[in-house]
Coordinates of C-alpha atoms and ligand atoms in Angstrom, one line a residue:
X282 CA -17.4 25.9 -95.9
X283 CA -15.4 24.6 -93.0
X284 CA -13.2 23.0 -95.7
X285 CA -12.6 26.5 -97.5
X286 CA -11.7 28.1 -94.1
X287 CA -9.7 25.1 -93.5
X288 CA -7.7 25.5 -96.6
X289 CA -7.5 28.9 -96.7
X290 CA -5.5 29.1 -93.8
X291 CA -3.2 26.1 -94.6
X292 CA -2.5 28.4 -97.9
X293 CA -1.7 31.6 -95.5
X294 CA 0.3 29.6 -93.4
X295 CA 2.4 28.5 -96.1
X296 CA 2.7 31.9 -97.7
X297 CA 3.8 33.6 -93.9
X298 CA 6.1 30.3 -93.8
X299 CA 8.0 31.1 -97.3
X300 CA 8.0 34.9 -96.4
X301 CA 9.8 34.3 -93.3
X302 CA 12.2 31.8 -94.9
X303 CA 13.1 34.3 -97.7
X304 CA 13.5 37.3 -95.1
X305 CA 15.6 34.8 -92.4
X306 CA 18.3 35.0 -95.2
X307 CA 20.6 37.4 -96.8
X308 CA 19.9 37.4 -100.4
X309 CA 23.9 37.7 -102.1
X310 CA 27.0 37.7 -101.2
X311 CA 28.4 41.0 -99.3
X312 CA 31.4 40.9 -101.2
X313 CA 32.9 39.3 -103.9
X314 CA 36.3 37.4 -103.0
X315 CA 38.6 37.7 -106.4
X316 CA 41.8 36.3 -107.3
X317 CA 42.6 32.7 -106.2
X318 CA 39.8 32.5 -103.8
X319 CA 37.6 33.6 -106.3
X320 CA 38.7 29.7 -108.0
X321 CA 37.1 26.4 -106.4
X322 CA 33.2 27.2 -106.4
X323 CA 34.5 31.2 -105.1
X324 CA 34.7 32.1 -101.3
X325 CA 31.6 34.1 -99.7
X326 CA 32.2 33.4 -96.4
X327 CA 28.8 33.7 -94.3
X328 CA 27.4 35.2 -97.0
X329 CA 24.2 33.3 -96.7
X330 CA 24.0 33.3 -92.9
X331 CA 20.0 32.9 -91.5
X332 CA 20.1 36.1 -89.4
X333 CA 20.5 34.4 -86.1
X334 CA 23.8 33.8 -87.5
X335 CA 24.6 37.3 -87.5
X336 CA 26.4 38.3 -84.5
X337 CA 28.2 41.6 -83.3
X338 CA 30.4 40.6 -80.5
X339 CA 32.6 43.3 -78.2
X340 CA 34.9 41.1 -76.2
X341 CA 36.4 37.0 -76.1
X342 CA 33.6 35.2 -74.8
X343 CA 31.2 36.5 -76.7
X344 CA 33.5 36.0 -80.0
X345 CA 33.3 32.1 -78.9
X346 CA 30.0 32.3 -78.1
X347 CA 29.1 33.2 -81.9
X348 CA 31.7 30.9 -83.0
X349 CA 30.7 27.5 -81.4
X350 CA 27.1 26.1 -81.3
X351 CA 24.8 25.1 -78.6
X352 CA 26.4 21.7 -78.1
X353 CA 30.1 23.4 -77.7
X354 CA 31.6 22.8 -81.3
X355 CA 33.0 24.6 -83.8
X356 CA 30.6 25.9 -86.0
X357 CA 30.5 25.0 -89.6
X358 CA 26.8 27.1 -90.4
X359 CA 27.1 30.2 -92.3
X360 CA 27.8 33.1 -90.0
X361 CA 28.7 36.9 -90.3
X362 CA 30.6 37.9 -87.2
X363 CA 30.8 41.6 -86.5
X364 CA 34.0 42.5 -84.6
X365 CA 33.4 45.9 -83.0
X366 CA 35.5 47.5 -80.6
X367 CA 39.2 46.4 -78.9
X368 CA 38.7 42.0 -78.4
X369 CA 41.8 40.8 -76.6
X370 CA 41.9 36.8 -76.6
X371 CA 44.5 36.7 -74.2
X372 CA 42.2 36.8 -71.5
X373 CA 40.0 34.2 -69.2
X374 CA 36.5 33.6 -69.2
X375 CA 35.7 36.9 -67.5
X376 CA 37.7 38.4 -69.9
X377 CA 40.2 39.5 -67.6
X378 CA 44.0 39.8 -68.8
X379 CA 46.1 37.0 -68.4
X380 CA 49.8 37.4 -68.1
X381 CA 53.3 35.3 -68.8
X382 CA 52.7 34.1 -65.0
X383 CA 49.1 32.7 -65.4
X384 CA 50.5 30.2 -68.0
X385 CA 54.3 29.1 -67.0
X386 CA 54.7 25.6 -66.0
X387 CA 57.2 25.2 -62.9
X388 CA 60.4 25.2 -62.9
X389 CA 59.8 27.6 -66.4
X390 CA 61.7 31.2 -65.9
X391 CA 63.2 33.1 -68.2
X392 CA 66.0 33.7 -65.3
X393 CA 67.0 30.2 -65.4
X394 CA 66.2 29.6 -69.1
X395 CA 68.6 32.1 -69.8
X396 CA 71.1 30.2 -67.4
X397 CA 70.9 26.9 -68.3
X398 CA 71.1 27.0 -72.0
X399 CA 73.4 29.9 -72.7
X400 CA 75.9 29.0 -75.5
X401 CA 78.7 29.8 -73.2
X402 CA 77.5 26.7 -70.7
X403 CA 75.7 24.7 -73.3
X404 CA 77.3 25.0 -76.7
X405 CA 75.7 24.4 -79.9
X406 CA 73.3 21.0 -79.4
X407 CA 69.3 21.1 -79.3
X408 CA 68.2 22.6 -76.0
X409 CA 66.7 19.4 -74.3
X410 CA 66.1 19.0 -70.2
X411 CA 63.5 20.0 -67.9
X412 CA 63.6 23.6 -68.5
X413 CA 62.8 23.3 -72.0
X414 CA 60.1 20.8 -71.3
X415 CA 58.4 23.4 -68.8
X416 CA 58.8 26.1 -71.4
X417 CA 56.9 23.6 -73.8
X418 CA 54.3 23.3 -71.7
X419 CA 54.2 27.0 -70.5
X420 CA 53.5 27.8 -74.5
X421 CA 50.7 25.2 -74.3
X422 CA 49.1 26.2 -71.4
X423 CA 49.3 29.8 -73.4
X424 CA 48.4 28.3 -76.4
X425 CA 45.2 26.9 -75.3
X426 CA 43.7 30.3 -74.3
X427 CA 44.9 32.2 -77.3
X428 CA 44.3 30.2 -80.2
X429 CA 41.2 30.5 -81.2
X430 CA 39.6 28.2 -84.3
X431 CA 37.4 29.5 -87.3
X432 CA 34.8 27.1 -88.2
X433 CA 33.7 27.1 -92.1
X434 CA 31.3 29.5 -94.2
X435 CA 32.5 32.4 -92.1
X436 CA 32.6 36.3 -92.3
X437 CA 34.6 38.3 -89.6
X438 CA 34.3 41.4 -90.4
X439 CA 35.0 44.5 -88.4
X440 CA 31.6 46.7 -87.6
X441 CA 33.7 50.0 -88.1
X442 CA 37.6 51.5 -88.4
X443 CA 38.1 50.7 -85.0
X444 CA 37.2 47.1 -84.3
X445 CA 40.9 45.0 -83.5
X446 CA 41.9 41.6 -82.2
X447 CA 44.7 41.4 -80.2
X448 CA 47.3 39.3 -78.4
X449 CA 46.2 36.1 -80.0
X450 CA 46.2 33.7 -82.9
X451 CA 43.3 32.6 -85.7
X452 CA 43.6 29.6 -86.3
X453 CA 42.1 28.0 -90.0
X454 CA 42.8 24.3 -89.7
X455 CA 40.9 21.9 -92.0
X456 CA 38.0 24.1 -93.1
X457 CA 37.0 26.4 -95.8
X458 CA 35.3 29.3 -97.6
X459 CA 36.0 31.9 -95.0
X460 CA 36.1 35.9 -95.3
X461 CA 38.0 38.5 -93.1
X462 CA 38.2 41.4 -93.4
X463 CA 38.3 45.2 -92.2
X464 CA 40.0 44.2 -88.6
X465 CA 43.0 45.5 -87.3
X466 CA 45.3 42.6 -85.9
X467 CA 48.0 43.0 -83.7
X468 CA 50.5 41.5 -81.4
X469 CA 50.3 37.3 -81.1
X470 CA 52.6 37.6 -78.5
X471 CA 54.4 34.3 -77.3
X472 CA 55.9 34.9 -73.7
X473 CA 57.8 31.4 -73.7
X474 CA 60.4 31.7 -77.1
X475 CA 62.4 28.6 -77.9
X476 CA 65.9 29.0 -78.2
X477 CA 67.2 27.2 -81.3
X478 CA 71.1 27.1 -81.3
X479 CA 71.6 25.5 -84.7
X480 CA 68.9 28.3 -86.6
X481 CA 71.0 30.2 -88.6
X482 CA 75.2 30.8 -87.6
X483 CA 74.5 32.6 -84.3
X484 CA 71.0 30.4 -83.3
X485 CA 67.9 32.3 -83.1
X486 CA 64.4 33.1 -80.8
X487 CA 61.7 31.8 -82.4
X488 CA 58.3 32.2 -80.9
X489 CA 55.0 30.0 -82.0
X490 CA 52.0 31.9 -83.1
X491 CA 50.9 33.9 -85.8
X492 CA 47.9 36.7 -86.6
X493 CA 46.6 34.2 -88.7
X494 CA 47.1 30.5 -89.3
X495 CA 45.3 29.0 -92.2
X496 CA 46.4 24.9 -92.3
X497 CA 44.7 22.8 -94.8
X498 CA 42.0 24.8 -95.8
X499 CA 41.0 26.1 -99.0
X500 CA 38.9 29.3 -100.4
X501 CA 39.6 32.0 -97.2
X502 CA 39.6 35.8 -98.7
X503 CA 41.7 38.7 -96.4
X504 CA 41.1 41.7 -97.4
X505 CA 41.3 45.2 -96.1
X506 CA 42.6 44.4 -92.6
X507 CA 46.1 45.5 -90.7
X508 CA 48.7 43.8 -89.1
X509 CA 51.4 44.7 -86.9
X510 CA 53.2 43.5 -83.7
X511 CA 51.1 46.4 -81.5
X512 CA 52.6 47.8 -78.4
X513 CA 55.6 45.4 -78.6
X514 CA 57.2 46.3 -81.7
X515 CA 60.6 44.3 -82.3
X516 CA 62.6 47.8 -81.5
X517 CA 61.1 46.8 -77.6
X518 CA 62.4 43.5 -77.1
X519 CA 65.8 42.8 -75.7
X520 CA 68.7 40.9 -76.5
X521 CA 69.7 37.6 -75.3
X522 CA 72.8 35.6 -76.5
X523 CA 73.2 37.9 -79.2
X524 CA 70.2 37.3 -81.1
X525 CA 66.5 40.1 -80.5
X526 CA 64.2 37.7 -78.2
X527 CA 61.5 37.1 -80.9
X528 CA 57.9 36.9 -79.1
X529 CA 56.4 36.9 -82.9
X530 CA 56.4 33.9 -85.2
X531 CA 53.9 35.1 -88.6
X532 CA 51.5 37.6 -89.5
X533 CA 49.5 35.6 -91.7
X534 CA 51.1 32.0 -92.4
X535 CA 49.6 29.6 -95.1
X536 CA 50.5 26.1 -94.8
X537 CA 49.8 22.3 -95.2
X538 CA 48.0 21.8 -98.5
X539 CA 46.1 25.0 -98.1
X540 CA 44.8 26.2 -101.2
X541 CA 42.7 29.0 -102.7
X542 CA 43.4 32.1 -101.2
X543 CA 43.6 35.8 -101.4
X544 CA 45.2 38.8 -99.8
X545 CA 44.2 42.0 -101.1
X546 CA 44.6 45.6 -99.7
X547 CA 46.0 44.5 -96.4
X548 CA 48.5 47.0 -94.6
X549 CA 51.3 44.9 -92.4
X550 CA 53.7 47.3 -90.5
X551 CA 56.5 46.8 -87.7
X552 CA 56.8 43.0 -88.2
X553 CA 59.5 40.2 -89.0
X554 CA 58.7 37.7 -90.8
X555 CA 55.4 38.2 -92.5
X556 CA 53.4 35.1 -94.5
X557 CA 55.1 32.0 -94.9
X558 CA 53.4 29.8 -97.7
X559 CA 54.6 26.4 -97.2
X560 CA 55.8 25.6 -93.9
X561 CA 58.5 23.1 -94.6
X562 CA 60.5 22.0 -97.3
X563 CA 59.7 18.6 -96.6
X564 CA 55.9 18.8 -97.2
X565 CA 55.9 17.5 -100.8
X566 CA 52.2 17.0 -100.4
X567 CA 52.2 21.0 -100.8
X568 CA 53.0 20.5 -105.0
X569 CA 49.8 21.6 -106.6
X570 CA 48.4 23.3 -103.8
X571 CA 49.3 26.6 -101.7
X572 CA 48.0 28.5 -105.0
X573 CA 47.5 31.9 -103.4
X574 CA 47.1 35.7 -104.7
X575 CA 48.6 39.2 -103.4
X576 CA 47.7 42.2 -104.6
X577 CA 47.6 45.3 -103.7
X578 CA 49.0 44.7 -100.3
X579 CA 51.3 47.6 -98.3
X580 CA 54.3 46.3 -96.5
X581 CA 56.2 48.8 -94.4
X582 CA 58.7 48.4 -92.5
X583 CA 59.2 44.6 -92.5
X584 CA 62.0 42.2 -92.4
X585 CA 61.3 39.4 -94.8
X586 CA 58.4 36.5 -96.2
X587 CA 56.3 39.2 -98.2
X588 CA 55.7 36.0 -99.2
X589 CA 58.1 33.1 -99.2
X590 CA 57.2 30.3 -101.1
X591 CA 57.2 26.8 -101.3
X592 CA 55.9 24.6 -103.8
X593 CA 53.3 27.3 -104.3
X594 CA 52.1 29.2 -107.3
X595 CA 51.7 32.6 -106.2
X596 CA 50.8 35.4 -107.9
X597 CA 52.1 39.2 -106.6
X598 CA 51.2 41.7 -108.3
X599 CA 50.8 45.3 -107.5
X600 CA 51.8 45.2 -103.7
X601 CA 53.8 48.6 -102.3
X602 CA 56.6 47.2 -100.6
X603 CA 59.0 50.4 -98.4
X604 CA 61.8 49.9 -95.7
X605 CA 62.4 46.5 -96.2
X606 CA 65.0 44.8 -93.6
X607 CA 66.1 41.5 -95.2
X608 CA 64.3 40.9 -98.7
X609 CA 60.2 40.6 -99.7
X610 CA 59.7 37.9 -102.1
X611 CA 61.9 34.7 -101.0
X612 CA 61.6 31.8 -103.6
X613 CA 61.9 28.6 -101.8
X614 CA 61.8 25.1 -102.8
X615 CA 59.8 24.5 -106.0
X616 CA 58.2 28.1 -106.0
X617 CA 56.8 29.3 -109.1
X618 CA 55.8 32.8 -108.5
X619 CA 54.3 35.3 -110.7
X620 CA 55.0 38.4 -109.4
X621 CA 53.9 41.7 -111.5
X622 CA 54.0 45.4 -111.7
X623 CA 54.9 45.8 -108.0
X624 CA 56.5 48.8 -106.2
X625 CA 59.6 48.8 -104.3
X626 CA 61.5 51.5 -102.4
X627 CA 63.9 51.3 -99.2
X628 CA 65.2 47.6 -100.0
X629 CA 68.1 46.1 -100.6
X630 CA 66.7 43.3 -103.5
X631 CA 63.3 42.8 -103.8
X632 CA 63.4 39.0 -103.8
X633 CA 65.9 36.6 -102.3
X634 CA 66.7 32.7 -103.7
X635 CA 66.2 30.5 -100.7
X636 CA 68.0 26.9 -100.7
X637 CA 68.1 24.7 -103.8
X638 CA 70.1 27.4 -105.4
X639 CA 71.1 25.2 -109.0
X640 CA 69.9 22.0 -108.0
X641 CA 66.5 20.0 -108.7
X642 CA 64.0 21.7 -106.8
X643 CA 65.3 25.3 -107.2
X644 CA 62.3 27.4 -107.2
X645 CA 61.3 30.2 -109.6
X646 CA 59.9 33.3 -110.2
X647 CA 58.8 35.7 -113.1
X648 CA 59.6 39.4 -113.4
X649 CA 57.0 41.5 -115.1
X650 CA 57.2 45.5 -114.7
X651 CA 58.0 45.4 -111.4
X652 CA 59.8 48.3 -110.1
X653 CA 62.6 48.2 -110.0
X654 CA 62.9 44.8 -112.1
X655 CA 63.7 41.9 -109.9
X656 CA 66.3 40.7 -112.5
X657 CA 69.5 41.5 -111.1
X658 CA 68.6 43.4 -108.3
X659 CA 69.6 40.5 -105.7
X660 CA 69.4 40.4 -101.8
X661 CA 71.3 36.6 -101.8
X662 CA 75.0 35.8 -103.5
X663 CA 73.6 33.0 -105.0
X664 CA 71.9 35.0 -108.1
X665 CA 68.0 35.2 -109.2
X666 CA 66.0 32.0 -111.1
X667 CA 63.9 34.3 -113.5
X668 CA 62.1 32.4 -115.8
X669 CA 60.8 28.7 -116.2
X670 CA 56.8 29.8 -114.6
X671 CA 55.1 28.1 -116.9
X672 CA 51.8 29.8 -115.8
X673 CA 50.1 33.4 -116.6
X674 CA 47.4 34.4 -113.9
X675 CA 45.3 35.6 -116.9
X676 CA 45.0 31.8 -117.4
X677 CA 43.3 31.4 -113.9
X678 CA 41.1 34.4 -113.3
X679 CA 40.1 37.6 -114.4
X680 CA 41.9 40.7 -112.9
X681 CA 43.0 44.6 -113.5
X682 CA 46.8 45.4 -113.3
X683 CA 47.5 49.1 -112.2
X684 CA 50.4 50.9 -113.6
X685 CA 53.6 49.8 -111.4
X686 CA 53.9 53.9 -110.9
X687 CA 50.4 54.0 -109.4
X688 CA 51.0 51.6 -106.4
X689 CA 51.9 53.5 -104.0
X690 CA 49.4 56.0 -103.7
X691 CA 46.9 53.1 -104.3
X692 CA 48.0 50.9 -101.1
X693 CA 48.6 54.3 -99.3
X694 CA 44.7 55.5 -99.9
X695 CA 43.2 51.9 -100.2
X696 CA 45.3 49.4 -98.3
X697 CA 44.6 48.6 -94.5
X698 CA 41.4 48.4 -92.1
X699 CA 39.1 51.4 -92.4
X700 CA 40.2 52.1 -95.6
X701 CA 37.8 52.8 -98.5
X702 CA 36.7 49.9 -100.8
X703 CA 37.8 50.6 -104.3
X704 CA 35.8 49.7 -107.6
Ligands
CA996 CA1 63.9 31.1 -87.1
CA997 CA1 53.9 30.3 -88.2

């Protein structure tokens, strides 16, 4: 008898024990990542999350606190992070705002930046000398606050229309299989921009961080957010030495040997240079990586990089491109970009040949009912390289092309956080 009772409750025990593993996890996928990051073994982010992995977090610290474990790293273990309401990362650990002043590194001003190094006084050569070491070391200082890493298996994912992260930088460096989506991102601003003299004829501001970095990582899915440059629009910043003081670098930049990714029904506004993929026409380890998907994507109002391309092969298709400053597709080094039934207005040439223009490792891109064609419509002097892409998406992974005529009132209605999902 004792032996029955005995066993009995060893069975029960068991059957309690199974029940509560089966409830403690989510049993599919939210969402289902297409495109390239649907490639690889697919990207569901924290899809399978135990649910003390699920978090909803309302300001910084408590974003790191879901982000990092018990023992202070970055989290690898499936989690589904619920962004809801305004998080600002440029903040301290009280989440209290932190300004240019909490971060500059003595003898760093602007005052005496602007000084020393102006063309007049310092001609042409690499700004070098204390000053520019102190603003190296100012952008650290900032750099360490509002950076903020991404561990693997992850969903961020805004709990309603109005969830946003601002004034910092996501950073995706060596990890994978990583969702985001429905968050409104604006403003990485940089209050310590380098100035390059020998970028471009007249030099150039450039500024260090981006909305999103992804670096070596493979299978991340972002879809349905927004991003802009915020309350500091380029339009507010001033001049110096002829050239707009750039405080933004990317919105979403894709670099290093990253590889498996997707950006669908995003809406960027009010920005400069947009997604880089391939940092650097030195990183020849990029060839057969950097194989990344855009569709239905709204651009308005945007200078240039919707994307540009390295090494990549990218496939465009469908994205509503209007007001366009410089160009929207560049084809860099050893592109080889599929780019298909897209809609442009307000530009001067949809694409733009970057470098490499008739020489071995000209890049390349293919025109397929875009609208207008990207044959001969061209931003650079230097002519279009239309043809010689070897690949057809069709090959990779299953999608739906909407009639080019259709996009805009697609990414208008669908494109952007809080927008509907469309099936
Ligand atoms: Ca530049
Ligand atoms: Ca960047």
């Amino acid at each position: 008898m004792k032996n029955i009772i005995f066993t009995m409750i060893a069975l029960l025990s068991t059957i309690v024990a199974v029940l509560l593993f089966i409830s403690a996890k989510t049993s599919k996928p939210l969402f289902n990542a297409d495109g390239y990051a649907s490639m690889n073994g697919g990207t569901i982010g924290g899809s399978k999350a135990f649910k003390r992995n699920i978090f909803t977090v309302t300001n910084k610290s408590e974003l790191l606190k879901a982000l990092y474990d018990a023992k202070g790293e970055l989290s690898n273990d499936p989690k589904i992070i619920y962004i809801s309401g305004v998080i600002d990362l440029c903040v301290d650990e009280n989440n209290k705002p932190l300004t240019e002043k909490d971060f500059a590194a003595a003898p760093y001003t602007l005052e005496k930046y602007l000084e020393t190094y102006s063309p007049e006084k310092w001609g042409r050569k690499n700004v070098t000398g204390e000053l520019e070491t102190a603003r190296k070391e100012s952008e650290r200082n900032q750099a360490k606050t509002i950076v903020i890493k991404v561990g693997s298996n992850t969903t961020l994912i805004g709990k309603d229309k109005d969830a946003k992260i601002i004034h910092g930088n996501l950073l995706l460096e060596k990890v994978s299989n990583i969702i985001i989506k429905n968050i409104t991102f604006e403003d990485a601003y940089d209050f310590f921009p380098e100035w390059d003299p020998s970028d471009g004829p007249n030099g150039n501001w450039n500024s260090q961080f981006d909305l999103i970095a992804i670096a070596n990582s493979t299978n991340v899915w972002i879809d349905h957010c927004t991003f802009s440059d915020g309350d500091r629009p380029d339009s507010t910043l001033p001049v110096y030495f002829n050239m707009k003081y750039q405080t933004h670098d990317g919105a979403v930049d894709i670099t290093r040997q990253s590889n498996y990714i997707t950006l669908s029904y995003n809406y960027f506004f009010d920005h400069d240079k947009t997604t880089l993929v391939g940092s650097s026409d030195n990183s020849t380890s990029d060839k057969g990586n950097l194989k990344v998907t855009f569709h239905h994507n709204y651009y308005e109002k945007i200078n240039q990089r919707m994307p540009r391309v390295r090494f990549g092969e990218v496939h465009v298709y469908n994205n509503y491109y209007n007001n366009i400053g410089i160009y929207a597709i560049g084809i860099g080094r050893e592109a080889s970009i599929y780019a298909e039934a897209n809609f442009f207005e307000n530009i001067k040439g949809p694409a733009t040949q970057i470098k490499y223009y008739d020489t071995k490792g000209a890049g390349y891109i293919k025109d397929v009912k875009n609208v207008p064609p990207i044959e001969g419509i061209i931003s650079s002097s230097d002519g279009i390289h239309t043809g010689k892409v070897n690949w057809n998406p069709k090959s990779r992974y299953q999608y739906k092309v909407d009639n080019t005529n259709d996009v805009k009132n697609i990414c208008i209605t669908y494109s952007g956080a809080g927008k509907p999902e469309r099936y």
